[in-house]
């Protein structure tokens, strides 16, 4: 890209086939927000089925058949695709693709990513993967219906899975290209003076996340290739001998193992959990430091904790497999590592809490989301401990308790972190602040209804309600005492949907009407706030910044201002 | 403003961007093939004792040995082509790069002969788990060879004009491509004993 080129680039060059990390970040952001909305809509349909199992779905019921009822196989499709879309097409691309792309080069003072063309290729792989996933709804077979985990033998023989696997291979390629780019950018393109321990915590979080993506996704790619072979070439990687389907022995050679898939899948999917949460933690760190007007408490321990967390996340995967009969020795090992990995998470969360101590907090919208993140993620994390113990997990496995646990981590956890990030960096992207009033109208109902959706799941799960039931447990006597929560959760979910309207409106409204701001509206220290708002196309900064300080010099005694940008030279 | 360290090395890391990028890519490739090799171990462990060895008897060891030699030679010519550029000898570069491509082509032809011989004997990926993993691993490796050949061919003819305008960057590109090529070679060096000899 020629930056000395003064004439305007044509539209398609500037916004479609762009190699500018900011445009690619926005492409990622817009696409993934749309996918989040789609994934959420699927869930809102499922929640109707769970609340009113014997009645036609309103508005969209006619798609599912003449009587408008949600058939079990469609329910399964919606469930599988809700998980797939939310994780692989929604949150990861938003947290890593959008925030990573837009913010990381700015925070390290780089003109762009290290490989701009590969960056564009990464987005377009993601886009194709998304299109393949969505188009599977319209094929004769329908979308995948074997859960987002795609456990064989079911996934080997059930319809719709082939499209899912092809879509996944595109998505894996996309995140591979993206994460190689992030690591190279962070190692190679840091501005002069920006040493490792001066990096903002957000950059550290993205750095570790990228390593998880580079090393954990390929085994899933291997697994996807094997499952594709099972489906297309008739191999038996995941099919045991003598498997009986619909009363007949399946005509394959057999000799494979469904457990092999689970090992390969969870080798990715456990680090994937940290891919979902670490970027949000990075955002929370930035927002908290900025709005407490204090240095982040325990920066060094945060950095070491996040690196250790990344390392440990590779050796905990089989805690998802306690009830597969893999043996007590394996279970003992993995429950030990699982307990160990909770330590760095608690270090990070504690450091954030302690950072609030004695601060005069500015309660703006990003900070509200960040403050809500702390207890919500805390609930999500702590409810995970019983699942990490093999003995307790045998009872809780595959119940709504599990659903409640990981949704607390990802929905009011990660998604709140991402909302905080959107409100926080919106002025940098557009040059205008988002409306505070609309932001608060978004925040408070979201917080209430998030808990309305997920808190009763713990109650249902402890009562033993399975997560897979199409009718929400109607047929089971043991579920009868907690069944009435279904309607409560469903109404909360729909109100949660309504609560997003002020946010969507705010994005467009503030684009034109938001309060105009200068380079540094929040009085922040990190490098992105020394670039113009929005940063210059392709080059970001008027001049590559030089760094003289650590990331969070807020309220240093004896200084005139309560923040000192990283670029300010030290005197004497 | 150009992106720094595309050609020259960053002093504190001693790397130019693409070199770090390709090593990261190779790390992910190690994990990809690592996942498949673990699948091999898992399946072999689950199969009846000796079954994997017995099923593997149909494979053609002499042809595979020849292929191993061909691929190792291609790695040697690959290094020579990069060294020729370092020594400013563009003609030698063309020669060695051509030889590398020739070796790769030879490898694929022999692989094709092996595959068709199996199909003629009605051995397919669906025959048993050994052939399932055999065809998957060698097939994926073959795709890596083809991908590498496309890149090398580009540097051999259409992309070689860059030598006149940016010789240093062109040499770097050959080095990067070479690292990938050696990796693909290395994967075969693992595949050969694991599939044919064990």
XYZ file of C-alpha atoms in Angstrom:
770
model
C 0.000 0.000 0.000
C 1.375 3.336 -1.022
C 0.927 5.792 1.787
C 2.292 8.702 -0.233
C -0.687 8.325 -2.482
C -2.755 11.420 -1.910
C -5.773 10.724 -4.064
C -8.657 8.845 -2.450
C -8.752 5.097 -2.852
C -11.867 3.791 -4.602
C -14.637 2.474 -2.332
C -14.025 -1.244 -2.840
C -10.326 -0.754 -2.209
C -10.890 1.224 0.926
C -13.654 -0.796 2.563
C -13.883 -4.223 0.870
C -10.459 -5.455 -0.295
C -8.712 -3.391 2.311
C -5.398 -4.346 3.878
C -5.627 -1.643 6.544
C -5.839 -3.291 9.964
C -8.458 -0.779 11.102
C -10.817 -1.510 8.226
C -10.272 -5.257 8.646
C -10.954 -4.871 12.350
C -14.212 -3.096 11.557
C -15.139 -5.754 8.989
C -14.562 -8.384 11.660
C -16.499 -6.343 14.191
C -19.575 -5.732 12.053
C -19.733 -9.308 10.725
C -19.296 -10.868 14.144
C -21.902 -8.598 15.769
C -24.366 -9.700 13.100
C -23.497 -13.329 13.822
C -23.945 -12.733 17.543
C -27.410 -11.445 16.824
C -28.194 -14.461 14.616
C -26.900 -16.911 17.215
C -28.908 -15.135 19.896
C -32.049 -15.266 17.732
C -31.718 -19.036 17.335
C -31.624 -19.310 21.096
C -34.705 -17.095 21.486
C -36.612 -19.527 19.254
C -35.369 -22.485 21.301
C -36.447 -20.755 24.491
C -40.030 -20.636 23.181
C -39.968 -24.393 22.775
C -38.634 -24.823 26.301
C -41.150 -22.471 27.899
C -44.237 -23.604 25.955
C -43.388 -27.063 24.618
C -46.763 -27.847 23.124
C -47.563 -24.697 21.209
C -46.645 -23.251 17.846
C -43.732 -20.819 17.730
C -45.079 -17.318 17.064
C -43.814 -15.157 14.160
C -41.365 -17.672 12.701
C -43.259 -20.921 13.338
C -44.363 -21.326 9.750
C -40.767 -22.085 8.694
C -40.688 -25.225 10.822
C -43.740 -26.964 9.400
C -47.462 -26.591 8.956
C -48.444 -26.572 12.601
C -45.581 -24.235 13.509
C -44.189 -26.591 16.143
C -40.468 -26.898 16.645
C -39.549 -30.479 15.734
C -36.875 -32.218 17.824
C -34.433 -32.423 14.911
C -34.806 -28.700 14.189
C -34.376 -27.977 17.890
C -31.125 -29.950 17.772
C -29.993 -28.020 14.697
C -30.713 -24.713 16.397
C -28.814 -25.838 19.487
C -25.773 -27.030 17.563
C -25.708 -23.923 15.409
C -26.301 -21.573 18.365
C -23.110 -22.884 19.972
C -21.123 -22.917 16.757
C -22.194 -19.440 15.688
C -21.728 -17.846 19.104
C -18.256 -19.265 19.644
C -16.620 -19.551 16.246
C -18.469 -16.864 14.296
C -19.391 -14.416 17.052
C -17.207 -14.074 20.078
C -13.781 -15.218 18.860
C -13.892 -13.041 15.722
C -15.153 -10.095 17.785
C -12.676 -10.507 20.639
C -9.627 -11.440 18.571
C -10.411 -10.461 14.983
C -12.056 -7.120 15.672
C -10.482 -5.843 18.912
C -7.125 -7.454 18.243
C -6.916 -6.062 14.746
C -8.062 -2.580 15.555
C -6.394 -2.006 18.892
C -3.184 -4.076 19.064
C -1.219 -2.239 16.328
C -2.347 1.076 17.816
C -1.358 0.097 21.338
C 2.115 -0.988 20.273
C 2.635 2.035 18.047
C 2.792 0.157 14.733
C 1.668 1.478 11.338
C -0.202 -1.761 10.535
C -0.073 -5.496 11.143
C 3.095 -7.295 10.074
C 1.364 -9.034 7.137
C -1.504 -6.839 5.869
C -2.451 -9.114 2.964
C -2.557 -12.211 5.151
C -4.706 -10.176 7.492
C -7.217 -9.535 4.727
C -7.071 -13.217 3.748
C -7.853 -14.093 7.357
C -11.025 -12.014 7.294
C -12.171 -13.442 3.986
C -11.582 -17.025 5.137
C -13.728 -16.203 8.139
C -16.357 -14.709 5.882
C -16.454 -17.789 3.615
C -16.581 -20.074 6.658
C -19.529 -18.058 7.960
C -21.324 -18.244 4.628
C -20.808 -22.022 4.462
C -22.126 -22.407 8.007
C -25.198 -20.268 7.371
C -25.969 -21.796 3.982
C -26.120 -25.227 5.613
C -29.537 -24.169 6.960
C -30.829 -24.038 3.398
C -29.487 -27.348 2.115
C -31.756 -30.357 1.725
C -30.135 -32.032 4.726
C -30.360 -28.993 6.959
C -27.756 -27.658 9.364
C -25.612 -29.757 11.688
C -27.559 -31.213 14.588
C -24.927 -33.062 16.607
C -24.153 -30.289 19.067
C -21.341 -27.769 18.751
C -19.012 -30.481 20.060
C -19.929 -32.807 17.152
C -19.411 -35.993 19.119
C -19.223 -39.134 17.019
C -20.627 -41.681 16.363
C -23.689 -39.423 16.110
C -21.860 -36.742 14.122
C -20.444 -39.380 11.765
C -23.865 -40.604 10.711
C -26.224 -37.678 11.310
C -27.074 -35.357 8.389
C -25.781 -31.821 7.934
C -22.386 -32.408 9.492
C -20.338 -32.282 6.264
C -21.092 -28.598 5.695
C -20.223 -27.912 9.321
C -16.817 -29.551 8.903
C -16.042 -27.654 5.695
C -17.077 -24.414 7.366
C -14.855 -25.211 10.343
C -11.820 -25.790 8.130
C -12.241 -22.274 6.718
C -12.689 -20.802 10.200
C -9.613 -22.623 11.500
C -7.545 -21.363 8.575
C -8.794 -17.861 9.271
C -7.822 -17.847 12.920
C -4.484 -19.455 12.090
C -3.618 -16.665 9.633
C -4.837 -14.080 12.109
C -2.971 -15.360 15.122
C 0.364 -15.819 13.315
C -0.037 -12.202 12.295
C -0.738 -11.016 15.852
C 2.254 -12.774 17.364
C 4.606 -11.510 14.674
C 3.205 -7.997 14.973
C 3.555 -7.897 18.746
C 7.102 -9.290 18.707
C 8.414 -7.324 15.730
C 6.528 -4.052 15.444
C 6.585 -2.639 18.975
C 7.480 1.052 18.933
C 10.941 2.086 20.131
C 11.099 1.930 23.925
C 8.040 -0.305 24.251
C 9.641 -3.153 26.159
C 7.683 -6.237 27.176
C 6.830 -5.089 30.681
C 5.645 -1.737 29.346
C 2.995 -3.377 27.147
C -0.618 -2.685 28.029
C -2.233 -5.762 29.569
C -4.639 -5.979 26.614
C -1.675 -6.678 24.307
C -0.436 -9.412 26.637
C -3.872 -10.978 26.652
C -4.024 -10.960 22.853
C -0.486 -12.326 22.662
C -1.280 -15.350 24.822
C -4.610 -15.821 23.039
C -2.838 -15.947 19.692
C -0.471 -18.650 20.924
C -3.467 -20.698 22.043
C -5.018 -20.325 18.603
C -1.817 -21.231 16.742
C -1.171 -24.359 18.783
C -4.643 -25.593 19.746
C -6.635 -25.169 16.575
C -4.575 -27.492 14.311
C -5.501 -30.649 16.289
C -9.155 -29.761 15.729
C -8.346 -29.309 12.066
C -6.839 -32.802 12.138
C -9.985 -34.076 13.851
C -12.194 -32.314 11.307
C -10.208 -33.953 8.483
C -10.663 -37.359 10.109
C -14.392 -36.821 10.596
C -14.693 -35.627 7.019
C -12.927 -38.824 5.923
C -15.396 -40.827 8.003
C -18.304 -39.149 6.303
C -16.982 -38.907 2.752
C -14.460 -41.743 2.281
C -16.139 -44.309 4.506
C -13.302 -44.647 7.028
C -13.947 -45.647 10.648
C -11.758 -43.326 12.674
C -14.495 -42.658 15.184
C -16.719 -45.697 14.579
C -16.226 -48.737 16.819
C -16.713 -52.258 15.465
C -20.231 -53.624 15.479
C -21.988 -50.268 15.872
C -25.752 -50.721 15.610
C -27.779 -47.910 14.031
C -31.586 -48.168 13.760
C -31.479 -51.871 14.538
C -28.847 -52.769 11.948
C -25.096 -53.183 12.203
C -23.408 -50.317 10.387
C -21.580 -51.518 7.263
C -18.135 -50.115 8.027
C -14.809 -51.698 8.902
C -14.992 -50.383 12.468
C -12.040 -50.420 14.830
C -12.138 -46.704 15.505
C -12.922 -44.868 18.721
C -15.354 -42.051 19.534
C -13.012 -41.127 22.379
C -10.344 -40.132 19.843
C -12.595 -37.328 18.647
C -13.226 -36.171 22.183
C -9.496 -35.980 22.914
C -8.706 -34.080 19.728
C -11.743 -31.840 20.084
C -11.158 -30.853 23.687
C -7.469 -30.347 23.083
C -8.657 -27.379 21.069
C -11.821 -26.558 22.866
C -10.413 -26.134 26.310
C -7.791 -23.571 25.275
C -10.661 -22.107 23.247
C -12.375 -21.231 26.518
C -9.381 -19.049 27.332
C -9.423 -17.644 23.818
C -12.924 -16.479 24.679
C -12.093 -14.968 28.058
C -8.535 -13.551 27.816
C -9.236 -10.725 25.341
C -12.175 -9.671 27.499
C -9.878 -9.637 30.542
C -7.491 -7.471 28.539
C -10.256 -4.991 27.787
C -11.370 -4.958 31.411
C -7.801 -4.159 32.487
C -7.678 -1.121 30.203
C -11.099 0.146 31.254
C -10.478 -0.355 34.968
C -7.076 1.329 34.962
C -8.487 4.248 33.022
C -11.623 4.774 35.108
C -10.122 4.186 38.530
C -7.390 6.680 37.585
C -4.910 4.377 39.316
C -2.166 2.102 38.050
C -3.417 -1.442 37.556
C -2.704 -3.336 40.765
C -0.079 -6.058 40.340
C 0.750 -5.601 36.669
C 3.648 -8.075 36.856
C 1.595 -10.769 38.519
C -1.120 -10.217 35.927
C 1.379 -10.817 33.135
C 2.866 -13.930 34.711
C -0.619 -15.215 35.539
C -1.845 -14.849 31.983
C 1.221 -16.587 30.530
C 0.910 -19.428 33.041
C -2.803 -19.666 32.297
C -2.068 -20.035 28.608
C 0.432 -22.808 29.272
C -1.823 -24.691 31.682
C -4.813 -24.501 29.366
C -3.151 -27.168 27.185
C -3.155 -29.811 29.902
C -6.653 -29.683 31.315
C -8.723 -30.837 28.343
C -9.826 -34.237 29.635
C -11.811 -32.693 32.509
C -14.572 -32.562 29.902
C -14.370 -36.356 29.679
C -14.629 -37.574 33.273
C -17.631 -39.778 32.553
C -16.198 -41.433 29.447
C -14.602 -44.195 31.500
C -11.035 -43.148 30.766
C -9.945 -44.315 34.216
C -9.314 -42.848 37.639
C -5.606 -42.187 37.072
C -6.406 -39.929 34.111
C -9.223 -38.265 36.023
C -6.961 -37.608 39.005
C -4.334 -35.978 36.795
C -6.784 -33.772 34.960
C -8.687 -32.702 38.038
C -5.386 -31.667 39.623
C -4.352 -29.580 36.622
C -7.854 -28.102 36.535
C -7.581 -26.951 40.121
C -4.136 -25.502 39.371
C -5.409 -23.490 36.401
C -7.999 -21.794 38.600
C -5.139 -20.115 40.487
C -4.006 -17.726 37.725
C -7.637 -16.881 36.923
C -8.152 -15.937 40.543
C -4.933 -13.905 40.555
C -6.205 -11.930 37.570
C -9.665 -11.380 39.032
C -8.240 -10.434 42.445
C -5.853 -7.937 40.887
C -8.797 -6.275 39.149
C -10.792 -6.138 42.371
C -7.879 -4.723 44.345
C -7.377 -2.111 41.622
C -10.749 -0.676 42.614
C -9.634 -0.164 46.221
C -9.486 3.480 47.231
C -10.135 4.745 43.711
C -12.445 7.596 42.804
C -14.231 5.606 40.158
C -15.786 7.212 37.081
C -19.044 5.323 36.531
C -19.332 5.710 32.774
C -20.827 2.993 30.580
C -17.600 1.104 29.788
C -16.746 1.077 33.484
C -20.213 -0.202 34.428
C -19.780 -3.152 32.088
C -16.281 -3.742 33.450
C -17.528 -3.652 37.032
C -20.332 -6.080 36.189
C -17.841 -8.378 34.488
C -15.996 -9.001 37.750
C -18.749 -10.687 39.810
C -20.341 -12.295 36.732
C -17.085 -13.905 35.641
C -16.482 -14.747 39.287
C -19.752 -16.700 39.439
C -18.890 -18.422 36.168
C -15.448 -19.370 37.408
C -16.421 -20.541 40.866
C -19.306 -22.684 39.604
C -16.737 -24.373 37.400
C -14.869 -25.807 40.384
C -17.430 -28.565 41.150
C -17.273 -29.518 37.466
C -13.502 -29.810 37.708
C -13.776 -32.517 40.365
C -14.439 -35.916 38.814
C -16.750 -37.039 41.613
C -18.997 -33.979 41.518
C -18.901 -33.890 37.723
C -20.406 -37.362 37.437
C -23.610 -35.930 38.892
C -23.529 -32.543 37.179
C -22.307 -33.633 33.752
C -24.600 -32.701 30.867
C -27.109 -30.926 33.097
C -28.216 -27.311 32.884
C -25.681 -26.594 35.615
C -22.944 -26.879 32.980
C -24.866 -24.565 30.654
C -25.269 -22.029 33.454
C -21.573 -22.257 34.330
C -20.103 -21.614 30.916
C -22.712 -19.036 29.955
C -21.791 -17.029 33.046
C -18.206 -17.086 31.839
C -19.005 -16.204 28.251
C -22.218 -14.152 28.241
C -22.198 -11.747 31.186
C -18.450 -12.370 31.340
C -16.836 -12.103 27.924
C -19.695 -10.332 26.160
C -19.859 -7.669 28.878
C -16.110 -7.244 28.455
C -16.598 -6.803 24.731
C -19.399 -4.283 25.290
C -17.095 -2.361 27.617
C -14.492 -2.385 24.848
C -16.947 -1.116 22.243
C -18.059 1.801 24.457
C -14.454 2.520 25.455
C -12.850 2.567 21.996
C -15.797 3.886 19.982
C -14.467 7.481 20.298
C -11.117 6.343 18.873
C -12.805 4.671 15.907
C -15.334 7.355 15.052
C -14.172 10.542 16.772
C -17.422 10.643 18.779
C -18.531 9.259 22.132
C -21.491 6.922 22.407
C -24.527 8.258 24.211
C -24.209 7.687 27.964
C -27.976 7.616 28.504
C -28.538 4.916 25.896
C -25.509 3.094 27.255
C -27.037 2.938 30.698
C -30.376 1.893 29.213
C -28.402 -0.938 27.632
C -26.387 -1.868 30.684
C -28.900 -2.146 33.523
C -31.543 -4.308 31.801
C -28.778 -6.466 30.259
C -27.302 -7.128 33.688
C -30.664 -8.002 35.226
C -31.890 -10.238 32.430
C -28.563 -12.013 31.945
C -28.930 -13.218 35.522
C -32.587 -13.956 34.897
C -31.598 -16.293 32.084
C -28.658 -18.078 33.624
C -29.131 -18.161 37.400
C -32.134 -20.565 37.273
C -30.035 -22.913 35.156
C -27.997 -23.748 38.255
C -31.228 -24.620 40.098
C -32.458 -26.814 37.266
C -29.076 -28.409 36.808
C -28.680 -29.265 40.474
C -32.103 -30.899 40.233
C -30.669 -33.068 37.474
C -32.346 -31.657 34.360
C -30.412 -32.710 31.247
C -29.254 -29.990 28.884
C -30.319 -31.902 25.774
C -34.086 -32.159 26.305
C -36.286 -30.807 23.548
C -39.247 -30.300 25.904
C -37.166 -28.896 28.752
C -37.746 -31.922 31.001
C -41.542 -32.122 30.761
C -41.583 -35.929 30.774
C -39.364 -36.351 33.814
C -40.712 -36.565 37.333
C -37.467 -35.360 38.885
C -37.676 -32.174 36.818
C -41.241 -31.278 37.764
C -40.222 -29.170 40.758
C -38.004 -26.853 38.720
C -39.869 -26.855 35.435
C -41.632 -23.556 36.110
C -38.263 -21.777 35.784
C -38.320 -22.444 32.044
C -40.864 -19.726 31.394
C -39.023 -17.280 33.652
C -35.745 -17.890 31.805
C -37.383 -17.601 28.406
C -39.044 -14.291 29.217
C -35.736 -13.029 30.594
C -34.059 -14.082 27.344
C -36.550 -12.189 25.198
C -36.274 -9.115 27.401
C -32.513 -9.439 27.135
C -33.026 -9.306 23.375
C -35.061 -6.098 23.769
C -32.348 -4.646 25.989
C -29.934 -4.811 23.077
C -32.030 -2.390 21.022
C -30.666 0.752 22.740
C -27.166 -0.553 21.994
C -27.833 -1.131 18.297
C -29.534 2.246 18.050
C -26.678 3.883 19.951
C -24.072 2.613 17.464
C -25.817 4.361 14.565
C -27.099 7.373 16.486
C -23.715 8.283 17.948
C -22.077 8.003 14.561
C -23.819 11.263 13.611
C -24.986 12.787 16.896
C -22.470 11.629 19.477
C -20.405 14.174 21.361
C -17.366 15.101 19.253
C -14.099 14.328 20.978
C -10.402 14.926 20.567
C -7.548 12.400 20.509
C -7.779 11.408 24.135
C -11.277 11.818 25.564
C -10.817 9.471 28.539
C -7.466 10.926 29.662
C -5.720 7.616 28.970
C -2.027 6.762 28.980
C -1.623 4.087 26.300
C -0.414 4.703 22.758
C -3.672 4.385 20.818
C -4.821 7.658 22.375
C -1.880 9.582 20.881
C -3.134 8.821 17.347
C -5.820 11.000 15.767
C -9.452 9.836 16.130
C -9.971 8.008 13.817
C -6.320 7.041 13.241
C -4.842 7.888 9.828
C -5.533 5.325 7.088
C -2.702 2.792 6.730
C -0.192 4.641 8.909
C -2.146 5.319 12.130
C 0.224 7.871 13.641
C 1.531 11.151 12.287
C 4.917 9.889 13.460
C 5.855 6.543 15.043
C 5.649 7.216 18.793
C 8.524 6.693 21.188
C 7.773 5.105 24.539
C 9.329 6.221 27.813
C 7.094 4.770 30.501
C 5.083 1.798 31.730
C 1.499 1.470 30.588
C -0.513 2.835 33.494
C 0.922 5.981 35.086
C -2.244 7.393 36.580
C -2.436 9.858 39.488
C 1.301 9.910 40.125
C 1.789 12.224 43.133
C 3.314 15.595 42.326
C 2.335 15.696 38.640
C 0.020 18.314 37.217
C -2.293 15.910 35.372
C -3.680 12.678 36.777
C -2.334 10.707 33.817
C 1.028 10.586 32.053
C 1.001 9.234 28.495
C 3.549 6.532 27.686
C 5.091 8.867 25.106
C 5.983 11.615 27.591
C 9.781 11.741 28.038
C 11.181 11.411 31.534
C 12.856 14.529 32.838
C 16.473 14.506 33.896
C 5.195 4.862 6.178
C 6.194 1.294 5.367
C 5.913 -1.640 7.693
C 9.253 -2.009 9.458
C 11.440 -5.141 9.375
C 9.947 -6.673 6.231
C 13.468 -7.143 4.833
C 15.994 -6.115 7.451
C 16.213 -7.781 10.847
C 14.898 -6.159 14.005
C 18.002 -5.708 16.146
C 16.607 -7.028 19.443
C 14.919 -10.108 18.003
C 17.332 -10.848 15.162
C 14.461 -11.734 12.827
C 12.654 -10.234 9.892
C 8.862 -10.513 10.064
C 8.301 -13.317 7.585
C 10.881 -15.559 9.186
C 9.092 -15.377 12.516
C 5.779 -15.835 10.717
C 6.881 -19.001 8.944
C 8.238 -20.535 12.148
C 4.897 -19.906 13.828
C 3.154 -21.450 10.845
C 5.420 -24.494 11.091
C 4.628 -24.734 14.807
C 0.960 -24.965 13.924
C 1.791 -27.575 11.283
C 3.618 -29.601 13.917
C 0.426 -29.527 15.951
C -1.650 -30.551 12.920
C 0.501 -33.554 12.077
C 1.025 -34.152 15.793
C -2.724 -34.524 16.162
C -2.791 -37.038 13.311
C 0.197 -38.986 14.625
C -1.518 -39.203 18.024
C -4.583 -40.508 16.220
C -2.318 -43.154 14.657
C -0.978 -44.178 18.074
C -4.490 -44.206 19.533
C -5.837 -46.411 16.725
C -2.847 -48.739 16.727
C -3.163 -49.152 20.490
C -6.859 -49.957 20.110
C -6.398 -52.446 17.260
C -5.802 -56.179 17.853
C -2.149 -56.948 18.652
C -0.051 -57.051 15.487
C -2.936 -56.050 13.227
C -1.386 -52.740 12.165
C 1.881 -54.456 11.261
C 0.076 -57.160 9.325
C -2.160 -54.728 7.430
C 0.911 -52.691 6.514
C 2.559 -55.633 4.727
C 0.836 -54.643 1.480
C 2.819 -51.399 1.295
C 5.674 -51.099 -1.176
C 8.811 -50.440 0.878
C 11.314 -50.129 -2.022
C 9.224 -47.450 -3.730
C 8.809 -45.574 -0.466
C 12.566 -45.758 0.159
C 13.160 -44.304 -3.286
C 10.661 -41.557 -2.499
C 12.468 -40.787 0.757
C 15.727 -40.369 -1.153
C 14.038 -38.164 -3.743
C 12.538 -35.901 -1.111
C 15.808 -35.579 0.800
C 17.549 -34.683 -2.465
C 14.929 -32.021 -3.083
C 15.725 -30.503 0.293
C 19.392 -30.397 -0.669
C 18.690 -28.692 -4.004
C 16.377 -26.282 -2.173
C 19.236 -25.178 0.079
C 21.519 -24.937 -2.945
C 19.086 -22.644 -4.729
C 18.996 -20.308 -1.718
C 22.778 -20.460 -1.347
C 23.141 -19.608 -5.051
C 21.135 -16.436 -4.522
C 23.306 -15.551 -1.540
C 26.300 -15.983 -3.862
C 24.613 -13.793 -6.462
C 24.395 -16.620 -9.009
C 20.914 -16.322 -10.449
C 21.461 -18.981 -13.164
C 22.428 -21.607 -10.598
C 19.371 -20.591 -8.605
C 17.144 -21.323 -11.586
C 18.832 -24.680 -12.085
C 18.551 -25.833 -8.472
C 14.995 -24.585 -8.094
C 14.084 -26.464 -11.272
C 15.666 -29.620 -9.840
C 13.705 -29.180 -6.615
C 10.471 -28.993 -8.565
C 11.494 -32.028 -10.613
C 12.100 -34.050 -7.442
C 8.731 -32.976 -6.057
C 7.063 -34.068 -9.275
C 8.885 -37.399 -9.136
C 7.708 -37.900 -5.575
C 4.100 -37.321 -6.562
C 4.337 -39.687 -9.541
C 5.678 -42.494 -7.350
C 2.972 -41.740 -4.799
C 0.421 -41.980 -7.594
C 1.800 -45.377 -8.640
C 1.576 -46.567 -5.049
C -1.989 -45.319 -4.644
C -3.261 -46.904 -7.864
C -1.588 -50.215 -6.967
C -3.536 -50.172 -3.701
C -6.799 -49.358 -5.444
C -6.162 -52.187 -7.931
C -5.943 -54.576 -5.008
C -9.201 -53.142 -3.663
C -7.517 -51.445 -0.758
C -9.248 -48.194 0.133
C -9.344 -45.852 3.136
C -12.458 -47.725 4.261
C -10.666 -51.110 4.304
C -9.422 -50.828 7.885
C -8.164 -48.206 10.315
C -4.550 -48.663 9.186
C -5.357 -47.735 5.596
C -7.680 -44.999 6.834
C -4.804 -43.274 8.640
C -2.315 -44.204 5.875
C -4.341 -42.517 3.153
C -5.206 -39.544 5.359
C -1.618 -38.879 6.441
C 0.019 -39.439 3.059
C -2.821 -37.608 1.305
C -2.466 -34.569 3.546
C 1.300 -34.709 3.119
C 0.790 -34.901 -0.649
C -1.384 -31.792 -0.508
C 1.444 -30.043 1.330
C 3.823 -31.075 -1.471
C 1.431 -29.725 -4.099
C 0.978 -26.472 -2.182
C 4.739 -26.126 -1.870
C 5.201 -26.826 -5.578
C 2.794 -24.021 -6.498
C 4.784 -21.579 -4.382
C 8.159 -22.814 -5.640
C 6.986 -22.698 -9.242
C 5.903 -19.096 -8.710
C 9.393 -18.203 -7.451
C 11.012 -20.215 -10.224
C 9.409 -18.432 -13.204
C 6.789 -15.692 -12.745
C 7.926 -14.306 -9.390
C 11.651 -14.397 -10.113
C 11.575 -10.918 -11.665
C 11.772 -9.628 -8.126
C 15.471 -10.591 -8.163
C 16.145 -7.549 -10.371
C 14.250 -5.035 -8.248
C 14.589 -6.328 -4.670
C 17.255 -9.046 -4.547
C 17.487 -9.121 -0.765
C 13.755 -9.579 -0.245
C 13.668 -12.224 -2.976
C 16.441 -14.171 -1.251
C 14.496 -13.940 2.001
C 11.440 -15.343 0.268
C 13.399 -18.335 -0.975
C 14.691 -18.903 2.538
C 11.132 -18.857 3.894
C 9.884 -21.194 1.188
C 12.852 -23.432 1.934
C 11.983 -23.643 5.625
C 8.507 -24.832 4.663
C 9.949 -27.295 2.157
C 12.292 -28.828 4.726
C 9.370 -29.190 7.086
C 7.354 -31.113 4.503
C 10.420 -33.273 3.945
C 10.720 -33.838 7.689
C 7.097 -34.914 7.960
C 7.794 -37.592 5.354
C 10.850 -38.736 7.297
C 8.479 -39.419 10.194
C 5.782 -40.906 7.988
C 8.085 -43.391 6.268
C 9.124 -45.473 9.282
C 5.812 -45.073 11.100
C 3.660 -46.256 8.224
C 5.953 -48.542 6.220
C 8.427 -50.060 8.639
C 6.748 -50.409 12.020
